[in-house]
Amino acid sequence: MLTGKNILLGITGGIAAYKTTFLVRLLIKAGANVKVILTESAGDFVSPLTLATLSKNPVLSSFVSEEAGSTDWNNHVALGLWADLMLIAPATANTLSKMANGACDNLLLATYLSAKCRVFFAPAMDLDMYKHPSSKTSFEKLKSYDNVMIPAASGELASGLHGEGRMAEPEEIVAFITDYFSKGLPMSGKKVLITAGPTYEAIDPVRFIGNHASGRMGFELAEVAANLGAQVVLISGPSHCTVSHKSIRLEKVVSADEMYHAAHKNYPDTDIVICAAAVADYRPKSVAEQKTKKNDAEISIALVKTKDILLSLGKEKKKQYLVGFALETENEIANAKAKLKKKHLDAIVLNSLNDTGAGFGTSTNKITFLDKNSTIIPFELKNKAEVAQDIFSEILKRIDA
Ligand code: CTP
């Protein structure tokens, strides 16, 4: 989300300035370009050399370049235009009051007044300063200028007192601004539901019927949807895959029945649903309470059908754009088309086991995307992250049309 974004970080003189080294590191790690402006007193709390090294850019403090003998000007107007977002963290009571009142006695303030981008500020001060009516007035005035406040947290303060006033943690600040950038994304405001992984159908307390699905395709789909700005619910059977994106809520299930209930619970307010799970079609008719002991006789297990989750979602479909998967070994296109129709889908993603590198247990997949208007789009063999991108770009063309 922050890749390639230009972030101008203004650091003012409070003890929380030491945390900005972590903040800069997180921003750089997230792919942002970072330039730092330090007020004079901020330099007492954090070293310009550390910030320059972490941000990979010179740190600016005064209107004239700090290099010995230089008469170059640190152009606050150019800095303001360069930034996609300006962040003032920590923002002291003094700087906030100056910002609120149009004072312009240092490079940070001049740049703030020149900035055309959205400005965020993360106050940091002692609890009584934070509560003071004049601080509150500054906050309100700045919000009325369309600046965004990242509220301070409660906790132990540098004074030893406990209360509100601690600067938000670097991770929270990054989450806040990531949210801001995500709002302009193509799937911002959309809810996406994805099923992933295998299901395990218990035979007895220690055994189950399962399959080799890794869950990777569904997890990649969730990641792409979240990166496109969607809020994602990922319902997964047992899988080693993990999620890191904060817009993905993972609901872990084991059996087809649990997946069915989780899917229906989340379905009504969902915009896009992709069923990528390899759901067991059958489950043991009864589950033995105790571990089944071996003996010399052959045994057989009676199986009954599980509920078809995708079919049931298709029957209840209202506004949702519903996508299924089909894993085929023969008559691929005809079988996929039949499933699309039978399950009331808007589209189906076909993988054929006849294609090397497609299907289960691989990091790659080769898909054909079919929609309800009989459009058939074959794709090359790609890694599953790229396949997930292809699937969402096809969906986006259709839901926006
Ligand atoms: N599916 C489901 N619930 C089930 C079975 C399948 O939601 N109980 C979904 C899968 O997640 C996938 C699609 O249905 O999106 C696959 O359809 P299905 O008819 O089950 O395909 P196959 O399992 O390949 O069927 P068959 O074995 O008959 O080819």
Short mmCIF file of C-alpha atoms and ligand atoms in Angstrom, two decimals:
data_model
loop_
_atom_site.label_atom_id
_atom_site.label_comp_id
_atom_site.label_asym_id
_atom_site.label_seq_id
_atom_site.Cartn_x
_atom_site.Cartn_y
_atom_site.Cartn_z
CA MET A 1 0.00 0.00 0.00
CA LEU A 2 2.85 2.39 0.77
CA THR A 3 5.05 1.30 -2.11
CA GLY A 4 6.44 4.32 -3.93
CA LYS A 5 4.58 6.81 -1.73
CA ASN A 6 6.49 9.95 -0.75
CA ILE A 7 6.18 10.54 2.96
CA LEU A 8 7.51 13.66 4.59
CA LEU A 9 8.09 13.08 8.28
CA GLY A 10 8.30 16.13 10.54
CA ILE A 11 9.81 15.37 13.93
CA THR A 12 9.43 17.83 16.78
CA GLY A 13 11.14 18.01 20.16
CA GLY A 14 9.61 15.48 22.50
CA ILE A 15 10.98 12.32 24.08
CA ALA A 16 8.81 10.20 21.74
CA ALA A 17 11.13 11.37 18.94
CA TYR A 18 13.31 8.35 19.74
CA LYS A 19 10.51 6.12 18.39
CA THR A 20 10.74 7.76 14.97
CA THR A 21 13.77 5.64 14.13
CA PHE A 22 11.44 2.61 14.23
CA LEU A 23 8.78 4.56 12.38
CA VAL A 24 11.16 5.44 9.54
CA ARG A 25 12.30 1.83 9.36
CA LEU A 26 8.72 0.56 9.10
CA LEU A 27 7.86 3.09 6.40
CA ILE A 28 10.94 2.20 4.35
CA LYS A 29 10.21 -1.51 4.82
CA ALA A 30 6.68 -0.90 3.53
CA GLY A 31 8.18 0.57 0.33
CA ALA A 32 7.72 4.30 1.01
CA ASN A 33 10.21 7.05 0.13
CA VAL A 34 10.86 9.01 3.31
CA LYS A 35 12.32 12.49 3.84
CA VAL A 36 12.74 13.81 7.36
CA ILE A 37 12.53 17.36 8.68
CA LEU A 38 13.76 17.80 12.21
CA THR A 39 13.08 20.85 14.36
CA GLU A 40 16.06 22.17 16.29
CA SER A 41 14.93 20.74 19.61
CA ALA A 42 14.04 17.37 18.08
CA GLY A 43 17.78 16.98 17.38
CA ASP A 44 18.29 16.75 21.17
CA PHE A 45 16.24 13.54 21.25
CA VAL A 46 17.17 11.72 18.05
CA SER A 47 20.25 11.83 15.90
CA PRO A 48 20.03 13.22 12.34
CA LEU A 49 22.66 10.68 11.29
CA THR A 50 20.49 7.75 12.42
CA LEU A 51 17.46 9.16 10.59
CA ALA A 52 19.46 9.94 7.45
CA THR A 53 20.86 6.40 7.41
CA LEU A 54 17.45 4.80 7.92
CA SER A 55 15.57 7.06 5.49
CA LYS A 56 18.38 7.00 2.90
CA ASN A 57 17.93 10.77 2.51
CA PRO A 58 19.62 13.79 4.09
CA VAL A 59 17.78 15.08 7.15
CA LEU A 60 16.70 18.71 6.87
CA SER A 61 16.51 21.17 9.74
CA SER A 62 17.03 24.71 8.54
CA PHE A 63 16.13 26.85 5.55
CA VAL A 64 19.73 26.73 4.35
CA SER A 65 21.49 23.47 3.56
CA GLU A 66 23.41 22.14 6.56
CA GLU A 67 26.44 21.18 4.44
CA ALA A 68 29.52 23.19 5.41
CA GLY A 69 29.96 26.29 3.26
CA SER A 70 26.76 25.66 1.29
CA THR A 71 24.42 28.49 0.40
CA ASP A 72 21.79 26.09 -1.01
CA TRP A 73 18.25 26.62 0.08
CA ASN A 74 16.09 23.79 1.53
CA ASN A 75 13.05 24.53 -0.57
CA HIS A 76 9.98 24.06 1.63
CA VAL A 77 7.64 24.57 -1.34
CA ALA A 78 9.32 21.77 -3.34
CA LEU A 79 9.23 19.52 -0.27
CA GLY A 80 5.53 20.21 0.18
CA LEU A 81 4.87 19.34 -3.45
CA TRP A 82 7.02 16.20 -3.33
CA ALA A 83 5.03 14.66 -0.47
CA ASP A 84 2.04 12.37 -0.97
CA LEU A 85 1.51 12.64 2.76
CA MET A 86 3.04 14.72 5.54
CA LEU A 87 3.24 13.21 8.99
CA ILE A 88 4.21 15.14 12.09
CA ALA A 89 5.24 12.71 14.79
CA PRO A 90 5.77 13.37 17.57
CA ALA A 91 3.80 16.59 17.41
CA THR A 92 4.46 18.71 20.50
CA ALA A 93 1.99 21.19 22.00
CA ASN A 94 4.26 24.01 20.82
CA THR A 95 4.36 22.91 17.16
CA LEU A 96 0.65 22.06 17.09
CA SER A 97 -0.21 25.49 18.42
CA LYS A 98 2.01 27.12 15.78
CA MET A 99 0.48 24.98 13.02
CA ALA A 100 -2.99 25.90 14.20
CA ASN A 101 -2.16 29.59 14.15
CA GLY A 102 -0.11 29.87 10.98
CA ALA A 103 3.24 30.55 12.62
CA CYS A 104 6.18 29.93 10.34
CA ASP A 105 9.46 30.21 12.21
CA ASN A 106 11.18 27.00 11.11
CA LEU A 107 11.48 24.73 8.05
CA LEU A 108 8.91 22.23 9.35
CA LEU A 109 6.23 24.90 9.76
CA ALA A 110 6.98 26.54 6.41
CA THR A 111 6.71 23.14 4.74
CA TYR A 112 3.48 22.39 6.61
CA LEU A 113 1.96 25.62 5.31
CA SER A 114 3.12 24.80 1.77
CA ALA A 115 2.04 21.15 1.73
CA LYS A 116 -0.71 20.33 -0.74
CA CYS A 117 -1.06 16.75 0.51
CA ARG A 118 -3.02 15.42 3.50
CA VAL A 119 -1.26 16.13 6.82
CA PHE A 120 -1.38 13.71 9.76
CA PHE A 121 -0.22 14.61 13.25
CA ALA A 122 0.49 12.32 16.19
CA PRO A 123 0.49 14.38 19.41
CA ALA A 124 2.83 13.45 22.22
CA MET A 125 2.78 15.30 25.52
CA ASP A 126 2.24 14.85 29.22
CA LEU A 127 -1.31 14.11 30.37
CA ASP A 128 -2.13 17.58 31.70
CA MET A 129 -0.74 19.25 28.58
CA TYR A 130 -2.81 16.88 26.45
CA LYS A 131 -5.95 17.75 28.43
CA HIS A 132 -5.33 21.51 28.43
CA PRO A 133 -8.04 23.51 26.63
CA SER A 134 -5.43 25.20 24.49
CA SER A 135 -4.14 21.81 23.22
CA LYS A 136 -7.73 20.75 22.56
CA THR A 137 -8.26 23.99 20.62
CA SER A 138 -5.18 23.23 18.49
CA PHE A 139 -6.45 19.70 17.76
CA GLU A 140 -9.87 20.97 16.74
CA LYS A 141 -8.49 23.81 14.61
CA LEU A 142 -6.13 21.44 12.79
CA LYS A 143 -8.92 18.95 12.17
CA SER A 144 -10.99 21.78 10.75
CA TYR A 145 -8.12 22.38 8.27
CA ASP A 146 -8.63 18.74 7.17
CA ASN A 147 -5.52 17.55 8.99
CA VAL A 148 -5.86 14.08 10.50
CA MET A 149 -5.14 13.47 14.16
CA ILE A 150 -3.64 10.15 15.18
CA PRO A 151 -4.82 10.15 18.80
CA ALA A 152 -2.33 9.69 21.59
CA ALA A 153 -2.52 6.51 23.64
CA SER A 154 -2.78 6.05 27.39
CA GLY A 155 0.04 4.62 29.41
CA GLU A 156 3.17 5.47 31.31
CA LEU A 157 4.55 8.86 30.35
CA ALA A 158 8.13 10.12 30.46
CA SER A 159 7.22 12.14 33.56
CA GLY A 160 6.43 8.91 35.40
CA LEU A 161 2.73 9.75 35.44
CA HIS A 162 0.10 7.53 33.87
CA GLY A 163 -2.49 8.82 31.46
CA GLU A 164 -3.31 9.96 27.95
CA GLY A 165 -0.59 11.64 25.93
CA ARG A 166 1.81 8.93 24.72
CA MET A 167 2.46 9.10 21.02
CA ALA A 168 0.76 6.24 19.15
CA GLU A 169 3.17 3.36 18.53
CA PRO A 170 5.01 3.37 15.17
CA GLU A 171 3.04 0.28 14.01
CA GLU A 172 -0.25 2.07 14.76
CA ILE A 173 0.88 5.18 12.91
CA VAL A 174 1.83 3.10 9.87
CA ALA A 175 -1.55 1.31 10.02
CA PHE A 176 -3.31 4.68 10.17
CA ILE A 177 -1.65 6.07 7.08
CA THR A 178 -1.92 2.76 5.24
CA ASP A 179 -5.67 2.99 5.78
CA TYR A 180 -5.65 6.46 4.26
CA PHE A 181 -3.95 5.25 1.08
CA SER A 182 -6.19 2.18 0.89
CA LYS A 183 -9.29 4.38 0.62
CA GLY A 184 -8.38 5.32 -2.95
CA LEU A 185 -8.02 1.68 -3.99
CA PRO A 186 -10.32 -0.10 -6.44
CA MET A 187 -11.86 -2.42 -3.86
CA SER A 188 -12.03 0.02 -1.00
CA GLY A 189 -15.33 -0.39 0.85
CA LYS A 190 -15.91 -3.87 -0.64
CA LYS A 191 -16.31 -6.99 1.50
CA VAL A 192 -14.79 -10.19 0.18
CA LEU A 193 -15.34 -13.72 1.46
CA ILE A 194 -12.91 -16.48 0.51
CA THR A 195 -12.94 -20.16 1.40
CA ALA A 196 -9.59 -21.94 1.33
CA GLY A 197 -7.74 -25.13 2.16
CA PRO A 198 -8.97 -28.66 2.67
CA THR A 199 -11.59 -29.85 5.11
CA TYR A 200 -10.99 -32.75 7.50
CA GLU A 201 -13.90 -35.09 8.16
CA ALA A 202 -13.45 -37.01 11.40
CA ILE A 203 -13.57 -40.81 11.45
CA ASP A 204 -12.71 -41.12 15.14
CA PRO A 205 -10.87 -38.86 17.65
CA VAL A 206 -7.53 -39.34 15.85
CA ARG A 207 -8.36 -40.03 12.18
CA PHE A 208 -9.98 -38.10 9.40
CA ILE A 209 -10.66 -38.05 5.68
CA GLY A 210 -8.90 -35.11 4.06
CA ASN A 211 -7.09 -34.04 0.91
CA HIS A 212 -3.80 -32.49 -0.21
CA ALA A 213 -5.00 -28.89 -0.64
CA SER A 214 -2.48 -26.48 0.94
CA GLY A 215 -4.77 -23.44 1.08
CA ARG A 216 -2.19 -21.34 -0.78
CA MET A 217 -4.47 -20.27 -3.64
CA GLY A 218 -7.14 -18.99 -1.25
CA PHE A 219 -4.58 -17.20 0.96
CA GLU A 220 -3.06 -15.49 -2.10
CA LEU A 221 -6.55 -14.40 -3.18
CA ALA A 222 -7.15 -12.94 0.27
CA GLU A 223 -3.86 -11.04 0.16
CA VAL A 224 -4.60 -9.57 -3.28
CA ALA A 225 -8.13 -8.52 -2.26
CA ALA A 226 -6.79 -6.84 0.89
CA ASN A 227 -4.08 -5.06 -1.10
CA LEU A 228 -6.80 -3.79 -3.43
CA GLY A 229 -8.47 -2.21 -0.41
CA ALA A 230 -11.15 -4.81 0.46
CA GLN A 231 -12.08 -6.07 3.90
CA VAL A 232 -11.57 -9.81 3.67
CA VAL A 233 -12.95 -12.75 5.62
CA LEU A 234 -10.87 -15.83 4.90
CA ILE A 235 -12.46 -19.09 6.02
CA SER A 236 -9.84 -21.78 5.92
CA GLY A 237 -9.63 -25.45 6.70
CA PRO A 238 -6.38 -26.77 8.24
CA SER A 239 -3.45 -25.05 6.50
CA HIS A 240 0.11 -23.96 7.24
CA CYS A 241 -0.40 -20.68 5.37
CA THR A 242 -0.44 -17.50 7.42
CA VAL A 243 -1.93 -14.04 6.97
CA SER A 244 -0.20 -10.77 7.73
CA HIS A 245 -2.50 -8.15 6.20
CA LYS A 246 -4.60 -6.43 8.84
CA SER A 247 -7.63 -6.26 6.51
CA ILE A 248 -7.86 -10.06 6.44
CA ARG A 249 -9.84 -11.77 9.20
CA LEU A 250 -8.98 -15.45 9.29
CA GLU A 251 -11.67 -17.84 10.53
CA LYS A 252 -10.22 -21.29 11.03
CA VAL A 253 -12.49 -24.28 10.55
CA VAL A 254 -11.92 -28.02 10.29
CA SER A 255 -14.90 -29.76 8.72
CA ALA A 256 -17.13 -29.01 5.73
CA ASP A 257 -20.01 -28.42 8.11
CA GLU A 258 -18.05 -25.78 10.06
CA MET A 259 -17.04 -24.12 6.79
CA TYR A 260 -20.68 -24.13 5.66
CA HIS A 261 -21.84 -22.30 8.81
CA ALA A 262 -18.94 -19.82 8.77
CA ALA A 263 -19.61 -19.00 5.10
CA HIS A 264 -23.34 -18.46 5.63
CA LYS A 265 -22.76 -16.33 8.73
CA ASN A 266 -20.56 -13.93 6.72
CA TYR A 267 -22.44 -14.11 3.41
CA PRO A 268 -25.27 -11.54 3.69
CA ASP A 269 -23.16 -8.35 3.69
CA THR A 270 -20.46 -9.65 1.34
CA ASP A 271 -19.90 -8.21 -2.16
CA ILE A 272 -17.59 -10.82 -3.68
CA VAL A 273 -17.28 -14.49 -2.74
CA ILE A 274 -14.64 -16.88 -4.01
CA CYS A 275 -14.89 -20.53 -2.98
CA ALA A 276 -11.37 -21.84 -3.43
CA ALA A 277 -11.59 -24.53 -0.74
CA ALA A 278 -11.25 -28.18 -1.60
CA VAL A 279 -14.25 -29.20 0.47
CA ALA A 280 -14.72 -32.92 1.17
CA ASP A 281 -17.74 -34.15 -0.79
CA TYR A 282 -18.36 -36.97 1.71
CA ARG A 283 -17.96 -37.44 5.45
CA PRO A 284 -18.23 -40.53 7.66
CA LYS A 285 -21.87 -41.16 8.53
CA SER A 286 -20.96 -41.43 12.19
CA VAL A 287 -17.84 -40.49 14.13
CA ALA A 288 -16.55 -43.16 16.52
CA GLU A 289 -16.30 -41.81 20.05
CA GLN A 290 -13.20 -43.85 20.81
CA LYS A 291 -10.19 -44.63 18.66
CA THR A 292 -11.06 -47.54 16.37
CA LYS A 293 -8.91 -50.59 17.26
CA LYS A 294 -7.47 -52.74 14.52
CA ASN A 295 -8.36 -56.43 14.18
CA ASP A 296 -8.07 -59.00 11.42
CA ALA A 297 -11.34 -58.15 9.74
CA GLU A 298 -11.74 -55.72 6.86
CA ILE A 299 -13.60 -52.60 7.80
CA SER A 300 -15.64 -50.19 5.76
CA ILE A 301 -16.81 -46.70 6.56
CA ALA A 302 -20.24 -45.52 5.51
CA LEU A 303 -20.03 -42.06 3.95
CA VAL A 304 -22.73 -39.45 3.50
CA LYS A 305 -22.61 -36.34 1.35
CA THR A 306 -21.51 -33.04 2.87
CA LYS A 307 -23.48 -29.89 2.11
CA ASP A 308 -22.31 -28.15 -1.05
CA ILE A 309 -21.38 -24.72 0.32
CA LEU A 310 -21.03 -23.02 -3.04
CA LEU A 311 -24.33 -24.41 -4.33
CA SER A 312 -26.13 -23.22 -1.20
CA LEU A 313 -24.58 -19.74 -1.52
CA GLY A 314 -25.64 -19.65 -5.19
CA LYS A 315 -29.23 -20.39 -4.21
CA GLU A 316 -29.26 -17.50 -1.71
CA LYS A 317 -27.42 -15.07 -3.97
CA LYS A 318 -28.62 -11.46 -3.93
CA LYS A 319 -26.01 -8.76 -4.65
CA GLN A 320 -22.95 -11.03 -4.34
CA TYR A 321 -20.56 -11.71 -7.22
CA LEU A 322 -20.02 -15.44 -6.76
CA VAL A 323 -16.97 -17.30 -8.06
CA GLY A 324 -16.24 -21.02 -7.79
CA PHE A 325 -13.29 -23.24 -8.62
CA ALA A 326 -13.38 -26.41 -10.67
CA LEU A 327 -10.59 -28.97 -10.70
CA GLU A 328 -11.10 -31.22 -13.71
CA THR A 329 -9.31 -34.09 -15.39
CA GLU A 330 -11.40 -34.45 -18.56
CA ASN A 331 -13.97 -32.44 -20.59
CA GLU A 332 -12.68 -29.50 -18.63
CA ILE A 333 -14.54 -26.60 -20.25
CA ALA A 334 -17.85 -28.45 -20.49
CA ASN A 335 -17.66 -29.58 -16.85
CA ALA A 336 -16.72 -26.11 -15.64
CA LYS A 337 -19.59 -24.54 -17.61
CA ALA A 338 -22.01 -27.08 -16.14
CA LYS A 339 -20.85 -26.25 -12.58
CA LEU A 340 -21.15 -22.53 -13.25
CA LYS A 341 -24.76 -22.98 -14.29
CA LYS A 342 -25.76 -25.52 -11.67
CA LYS A 343 -24.36 -23.47 -8.77
CA HIS A 344 -25.71 -20.10 -10.05
CA LEU A 345 -22.22 -18.63 -10.31
CA ASP A 346 -21.07 -15.43 -11.96
CA ALA A 347 -17.73 -16.97 -12.88
CA ILE A 348 -15.67 -20.09 -12.38
CA VAL A 349 -11.92 -20.64 -12.27
CA LEU A 350 -10.95 -23.86 -13.97
CA ASN A 351 -7.76 -25.75 -13.33
CA SER A 352 -7.02 -28.91 -15.18
CA LEU A 353 -4.91 -31.65 -13.65
CA ASN A 354 -3.70 -32.31 -17.20
CA ASP A 355 -1.66 -29.09 -17.02
CA THR A 356 1.72 -29.54 -15.35
CA GLY A 357 2.09 -27.15 -12.39
CA ALA A 358 -1.66 -26.66 -11.91
CA GLY A 359 -3.86 -27.54 -8.94
CA PHE A 360 -2.90 -28.89 -5.50
CA GLY A 361 0.36 -28.72 -3.61
CA THR A 362 2.24 -26.55 -6.13
CA SER A 363 3.26 -22.91 -5.88
CA THR A 364 1.99 -22.39 -9.43
CA ASN A 365 -1.34 -22.69 -11.17
CA LYS A 366 -2.68 -22.56 -14.70
CA ILE A 367 -6.23 -21.36 -14.89
CA THR A 368 -9.00 -20.60 -17.33
CA PHE A 369 -11.51 -17.95 -16.25
CA LEU A 370 -15.07 -18.53 -17.48
CA ASP A 371 -17.93 -16.14 -16.82
CA LYS A 372 -21.71 -16.55 -17.03
CA ASN A 373 -21.74 -14.81 -20.45
CA SER A 374 -19.67 -17.68 -21.89
CA THR A 375 -16.46 -15.63 -22.03
CA ILE A 376 -13.51 -17.98 -21.72
CA ILE A 377 -10.09 -16.53 -20.84
CA PRO A 378 -7.13 -18.92 -20.66
CA PHE A 379 -4.02 -17.85 -18.73
CA GLU A 380 -0.40 -19.03 -18.78
CA LEU A 381 1.18 -21.04 -15.96
CA LYS A 382 2.01 -18.50 -13.22
CA ASN A 383 2.78 -18.45 -9.53
CA LYS A 384 -0.30 -18.41 -7.33
CA ALA A 385 0.15 -14.76 -6.29
CA GLU A 386 0.02 -13.72 -9.96
CA VAL A 387 -2.92 -16.03 -10.60
CA ALA A 388 -4.77 -14.33 -7.74
CA GLN A 389 -4.06 -10.93 -9.36
CA ASP A 390 -5.43 -12.20 -12.70
CA ILE A 391 -8.60 -13.49 -11.03
CA PHE A 392 -9.29 -10.18 -9.30
CA SER A 393 -8.56 -8.13 -12.39
CA GLU A 394 -11.18 -10.20 -14.28
CA ILE A 395 -13.68 -9.80 -11.41
CA LEU A 396 -13.08 -6.04 -11.20
CA LYS A 397 -13.76 -5.64 -14.94
CA ARG A 398 -17.12 -7.34 -14.44
CA ILE A 399 -18.34 -5.75 -11.22
CA ASP A 400 -17.49 -2.25 -12.44
CA ALA A 401 -19.04 -2.79 -15.85
N1 CTP B 1 -17.54 -26.72 -3.04
C1 CTP B 1 -18.20 -26.31 -1.92
N2 CTP B 1 -18.73 -27.21 -1.06
C2 CTP B 1 -18.65 -28.53 -1.29
C3 CTP B 1 -17.99 -28.96 -2.45
C4 CTP B 1 -17.44 -28.03 -3.30
O1 CTP B 1 -18.25 -25.10 -1.68
N3 CTP B 1 -19.19 -29.39 -0.44
C5 CTP B 1 -16.99 -25.71 -3.96
C6 CTP B 1 -15.50 -25.67 -4.06
O2 CTP B 1 -14.94 -24.77 -3.14
C7 CTP B 1 -15.28 -25.20 -5.49
C8 CTP B 1 -16.44 -25.85 -6.22
O3 CTP B 1 -17.45 -26.05 -5.25
O4 CTP B 1 -15.42 -23.82 -5.63
C9 CTP B 1 -16.08 -27.16 -6.80
O5 CTP B 1 -17.26 -27.73 -7.22
P1 CTP B 1 -17.49 -29.29 -7.16
O6 CTP B 1 -18.73 -29.57 -7.90
O7 CTP B 1 -17.43 -29.83 -5.81
O8 CTP B 1 -16.28 -29.71 -7.89
P2 CTP B 1 -15.57 -30.97 -7.66
O9 CTP B 1 -15.26 -31.25 -6.23
O10 CTP B 1 -14.43 -30.86 -8.59
O11 CTP B 1 -16.77 -31.90 -8.12
P3 CTP B 1 -16.68 -33.24 -8.80
O12 CTP B 1 -15.88 -34.02 -7.83
O13 CTP B 1 -18.06 -33.65 -8.95
O14 CTP B 1 -16.01 -32.92 -10.10
#
